[in-house]
CSV table of C-alpha atoms in Angstrom, one decimal:
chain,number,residue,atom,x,y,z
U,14,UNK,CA,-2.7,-27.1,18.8
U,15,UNK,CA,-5.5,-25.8,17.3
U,16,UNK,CA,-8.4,-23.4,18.6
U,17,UNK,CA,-12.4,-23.3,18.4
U,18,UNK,CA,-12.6,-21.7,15.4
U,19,UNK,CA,-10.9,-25.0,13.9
U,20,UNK,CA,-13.9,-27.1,15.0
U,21,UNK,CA,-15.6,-29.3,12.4
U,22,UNK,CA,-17.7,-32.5,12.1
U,23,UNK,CA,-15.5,-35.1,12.1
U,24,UNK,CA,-12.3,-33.7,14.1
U,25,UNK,CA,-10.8,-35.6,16.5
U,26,UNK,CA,-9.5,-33.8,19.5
U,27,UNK,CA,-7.9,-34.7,23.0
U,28,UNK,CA,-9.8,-34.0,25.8
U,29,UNK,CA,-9.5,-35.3,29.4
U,30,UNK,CA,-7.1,-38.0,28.9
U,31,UNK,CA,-9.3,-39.6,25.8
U,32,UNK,CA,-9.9,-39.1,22.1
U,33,UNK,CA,-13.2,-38.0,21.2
U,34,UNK,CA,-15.2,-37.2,17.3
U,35,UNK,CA,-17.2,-34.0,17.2
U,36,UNK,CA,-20.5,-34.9,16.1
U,37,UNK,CA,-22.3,-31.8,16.2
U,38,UNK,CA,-20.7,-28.1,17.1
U,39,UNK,CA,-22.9,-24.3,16.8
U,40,UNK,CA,-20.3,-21.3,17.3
U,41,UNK,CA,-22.5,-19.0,19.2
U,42,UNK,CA,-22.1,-15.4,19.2
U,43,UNK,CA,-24.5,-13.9,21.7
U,44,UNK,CA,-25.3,-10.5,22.1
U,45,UNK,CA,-23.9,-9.9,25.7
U,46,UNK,CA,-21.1,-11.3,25.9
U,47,UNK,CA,-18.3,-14.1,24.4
U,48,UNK,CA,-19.0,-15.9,21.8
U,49,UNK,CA,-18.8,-19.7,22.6
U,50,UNK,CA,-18.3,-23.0,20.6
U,51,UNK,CA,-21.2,-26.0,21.9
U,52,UNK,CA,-20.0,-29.4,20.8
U,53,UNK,CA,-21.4,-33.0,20.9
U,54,UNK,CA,-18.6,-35.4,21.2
U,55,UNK,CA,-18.3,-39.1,21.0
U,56,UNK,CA,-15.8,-41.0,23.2
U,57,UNK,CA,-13.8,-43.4,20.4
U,58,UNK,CA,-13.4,-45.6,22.9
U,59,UNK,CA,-16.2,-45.8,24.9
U,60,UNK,CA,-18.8,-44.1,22.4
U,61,UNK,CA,-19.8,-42.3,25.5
U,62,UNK,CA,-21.6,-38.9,23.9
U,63,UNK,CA,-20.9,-35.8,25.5
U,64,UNK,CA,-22.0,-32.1,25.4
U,65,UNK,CA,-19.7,-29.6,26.1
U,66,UNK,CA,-19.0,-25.9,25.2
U,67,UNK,CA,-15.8,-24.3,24.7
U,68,UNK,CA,-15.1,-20.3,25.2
U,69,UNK,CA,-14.1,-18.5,21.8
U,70,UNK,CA,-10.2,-19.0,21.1
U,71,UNK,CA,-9.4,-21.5,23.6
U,72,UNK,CA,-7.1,-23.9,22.5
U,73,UNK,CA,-7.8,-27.6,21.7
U,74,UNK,CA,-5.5,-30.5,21.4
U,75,UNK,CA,-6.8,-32.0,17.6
U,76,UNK,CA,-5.2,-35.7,16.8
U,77,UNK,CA,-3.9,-35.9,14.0
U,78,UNK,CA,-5.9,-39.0,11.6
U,79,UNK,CA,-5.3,-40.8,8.4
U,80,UNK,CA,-8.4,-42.2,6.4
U,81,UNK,CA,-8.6,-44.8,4.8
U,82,UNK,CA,-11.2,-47.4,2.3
U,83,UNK,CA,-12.2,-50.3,4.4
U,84,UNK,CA,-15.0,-53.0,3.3
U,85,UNK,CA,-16.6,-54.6,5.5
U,86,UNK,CA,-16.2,-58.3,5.7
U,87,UNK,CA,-18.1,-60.0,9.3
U,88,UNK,CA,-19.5,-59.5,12.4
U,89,UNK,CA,-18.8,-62.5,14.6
U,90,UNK,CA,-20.7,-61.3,17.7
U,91,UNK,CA,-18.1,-59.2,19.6
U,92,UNK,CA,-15.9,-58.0,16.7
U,93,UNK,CA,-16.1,-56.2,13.4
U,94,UNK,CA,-14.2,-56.9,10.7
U,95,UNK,CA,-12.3,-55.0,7.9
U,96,UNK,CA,-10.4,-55.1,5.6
U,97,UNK,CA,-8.2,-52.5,3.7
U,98,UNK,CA,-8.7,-52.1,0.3
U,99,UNK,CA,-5.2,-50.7,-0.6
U,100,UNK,CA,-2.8,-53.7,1.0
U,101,UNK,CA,-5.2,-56.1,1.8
U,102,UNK,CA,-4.5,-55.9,5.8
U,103,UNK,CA,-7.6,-56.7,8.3
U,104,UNK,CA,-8.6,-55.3,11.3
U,105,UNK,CA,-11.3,-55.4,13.7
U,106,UNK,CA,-13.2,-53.2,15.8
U,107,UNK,CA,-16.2,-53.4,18.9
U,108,UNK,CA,-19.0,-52.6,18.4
U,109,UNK,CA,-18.7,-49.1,20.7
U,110,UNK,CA,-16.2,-47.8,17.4
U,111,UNK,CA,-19.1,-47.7,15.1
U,112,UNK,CA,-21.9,-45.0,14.9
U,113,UNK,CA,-24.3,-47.2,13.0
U,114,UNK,CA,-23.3,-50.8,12.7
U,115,UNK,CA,-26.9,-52.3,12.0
U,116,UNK,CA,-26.6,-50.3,8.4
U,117,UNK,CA,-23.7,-52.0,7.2
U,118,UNK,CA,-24.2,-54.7,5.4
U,119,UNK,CA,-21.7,-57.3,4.3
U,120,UNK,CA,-18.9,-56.2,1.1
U,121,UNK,CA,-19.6,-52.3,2.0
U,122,UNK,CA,-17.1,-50.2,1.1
U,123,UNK,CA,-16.5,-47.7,4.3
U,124,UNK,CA,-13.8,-45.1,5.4
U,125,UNK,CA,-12.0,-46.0,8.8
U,126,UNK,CA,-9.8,-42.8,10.5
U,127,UNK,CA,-6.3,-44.2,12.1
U,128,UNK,CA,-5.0,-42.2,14.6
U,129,UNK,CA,-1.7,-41.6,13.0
U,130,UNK,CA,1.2,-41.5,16.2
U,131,UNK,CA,-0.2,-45.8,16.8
U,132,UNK,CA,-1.6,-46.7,14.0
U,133,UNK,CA,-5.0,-47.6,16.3
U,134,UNK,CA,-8.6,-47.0,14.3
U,135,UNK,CA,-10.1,-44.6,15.8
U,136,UNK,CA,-13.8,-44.6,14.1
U,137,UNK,CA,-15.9,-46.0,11.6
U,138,UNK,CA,-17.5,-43.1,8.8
U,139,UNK,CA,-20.2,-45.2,6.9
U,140,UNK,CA,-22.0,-43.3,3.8
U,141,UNK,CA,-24.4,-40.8,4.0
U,142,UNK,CA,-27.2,-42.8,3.0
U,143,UNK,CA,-27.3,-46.3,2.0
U,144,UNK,CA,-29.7,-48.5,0.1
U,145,UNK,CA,-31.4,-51.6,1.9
U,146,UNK,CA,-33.5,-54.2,0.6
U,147,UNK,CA,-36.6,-54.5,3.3
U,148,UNK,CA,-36.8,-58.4,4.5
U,149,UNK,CA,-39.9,-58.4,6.9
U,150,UNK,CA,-42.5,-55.8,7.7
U,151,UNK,CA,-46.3,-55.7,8.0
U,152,UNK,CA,-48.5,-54.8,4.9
U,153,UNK,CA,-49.9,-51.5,5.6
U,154,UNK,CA,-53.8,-50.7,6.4
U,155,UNK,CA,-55.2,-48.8,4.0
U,156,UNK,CA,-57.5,-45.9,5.3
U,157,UNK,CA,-55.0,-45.5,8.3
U,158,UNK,CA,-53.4,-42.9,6.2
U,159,UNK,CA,-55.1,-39.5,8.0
U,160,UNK,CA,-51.5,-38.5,9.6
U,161,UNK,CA,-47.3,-39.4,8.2
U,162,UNK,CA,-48.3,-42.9,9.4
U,163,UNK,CA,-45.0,-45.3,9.9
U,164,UNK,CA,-44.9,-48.9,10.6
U,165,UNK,CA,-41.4,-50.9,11.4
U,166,UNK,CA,-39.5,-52.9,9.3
U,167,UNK,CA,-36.5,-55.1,9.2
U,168,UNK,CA,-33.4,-54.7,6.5
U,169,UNK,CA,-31.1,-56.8,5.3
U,170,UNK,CA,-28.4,-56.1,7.4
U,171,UNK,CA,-30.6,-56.6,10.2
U,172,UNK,CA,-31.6,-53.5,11.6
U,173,UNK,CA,-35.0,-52.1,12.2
U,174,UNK,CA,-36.1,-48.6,10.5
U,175,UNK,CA,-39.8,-47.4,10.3
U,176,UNK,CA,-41.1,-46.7,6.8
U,177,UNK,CA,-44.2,-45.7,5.2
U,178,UNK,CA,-47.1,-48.0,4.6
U,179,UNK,CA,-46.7,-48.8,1.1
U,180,UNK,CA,-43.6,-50.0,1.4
U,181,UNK,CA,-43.7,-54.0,1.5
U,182,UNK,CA,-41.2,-56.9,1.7
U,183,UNK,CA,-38.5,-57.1,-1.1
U,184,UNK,CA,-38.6,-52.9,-1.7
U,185,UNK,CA,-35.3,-50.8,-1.6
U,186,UNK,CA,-35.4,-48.2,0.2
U,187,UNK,CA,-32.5,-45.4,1.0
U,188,UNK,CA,-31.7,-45.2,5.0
U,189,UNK,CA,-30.2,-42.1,6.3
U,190,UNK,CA,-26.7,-43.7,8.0
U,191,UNK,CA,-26.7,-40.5,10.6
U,192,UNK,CA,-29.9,-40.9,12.4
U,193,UNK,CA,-30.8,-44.3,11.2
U,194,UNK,CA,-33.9,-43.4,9.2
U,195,UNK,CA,-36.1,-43.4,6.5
U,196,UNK,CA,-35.2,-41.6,3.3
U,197,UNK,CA,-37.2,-42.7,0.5
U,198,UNK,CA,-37.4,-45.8,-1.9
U,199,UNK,CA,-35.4,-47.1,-4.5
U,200,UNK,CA,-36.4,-48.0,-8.0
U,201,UNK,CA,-34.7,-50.2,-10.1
């Protein structure tokens, strides 16, 4: 058992008969009072996000997890697959176990957490930021530059992100694996 001041990104607890990832969490201490512990969780098996706050030093059922280097192999609709770069083993996961799965593209190297009582794979951690080649956008306007103009473009991996205008088709840019968004571009 552990209690709220345990809370980090990344912990895996029990809560009402599922497992769910904190996100996000803000330990609040407010001046009249208890202090309080908001969370964002994600469902591992639904990917259902939910918000909920926890009174300071209740306890928390935490899961205990193993993590391990995965890369990335297909995607064959339905089903992700891995495999593990330690004993060669694959597995595969839906779609719901990922936080980002358009950002991965094929031969990535990510880390998988195991839940370790079943062995099951509980979640997908991809890098912090990853760098993309740009496939398809439109050329940018020039003079539409008064405001942080964006226009959309697709990656390799197939995903859409929305980038400045000077970026153009075969540029590498970095994309932000948490919220899916432009970083900045890559020269090689």
């Amino acid at each position: 058992m552990a209690s709220t001041s345990d809370i980090r990104n990344g912990l895996c607890i029990n809560y009402n008969n599922d497992i769910y990832k904190i996100i996000e969490f803000l330990h609040v201490k407010p001046g009249k009072g208890p202090a309080f512990v908001r969370t964002k969780m994600k469902s591992v098996t639904t990917g259902k996000v939910l918000d909920n706050t926890f009174s300071a030093g209740h306890k928390i059922e935490d899961v205990r997890v193993e993590t391990h280097k995965f890369q990335y192999l297909y995607n064959d609709g339905e089903f992700y697959h891995f495999m593990n770069e330690a004993d060669y083993t694959q597995i595969r996961l839906l779609e719901a176990a990922l936080d980002n799965p358009g950002l991965m593209k094929e031969g990535q190297v990510v880390t998988i957490l195991i839940n370790t009582e079943d062995n099951m794979p509980l979640s997908v951690d991809l890098p912090a930021s990853v760098v993309l080649e740009v496939t398809a956008t439109e050329p940018g306007v020039k003079g539409n530059t008064a405001t942080n103009a964006t226009k959309p473009a697709t990656v390799e991996s197939g995903a859409e992100v929305n980038v400045p205008l000077f970026i153009n088709e075969g540029d590498k840019i970095k994309v932000e694996t948490a919220k899916g968004t432009y970083k900045e571009r890559v020269k090689e």
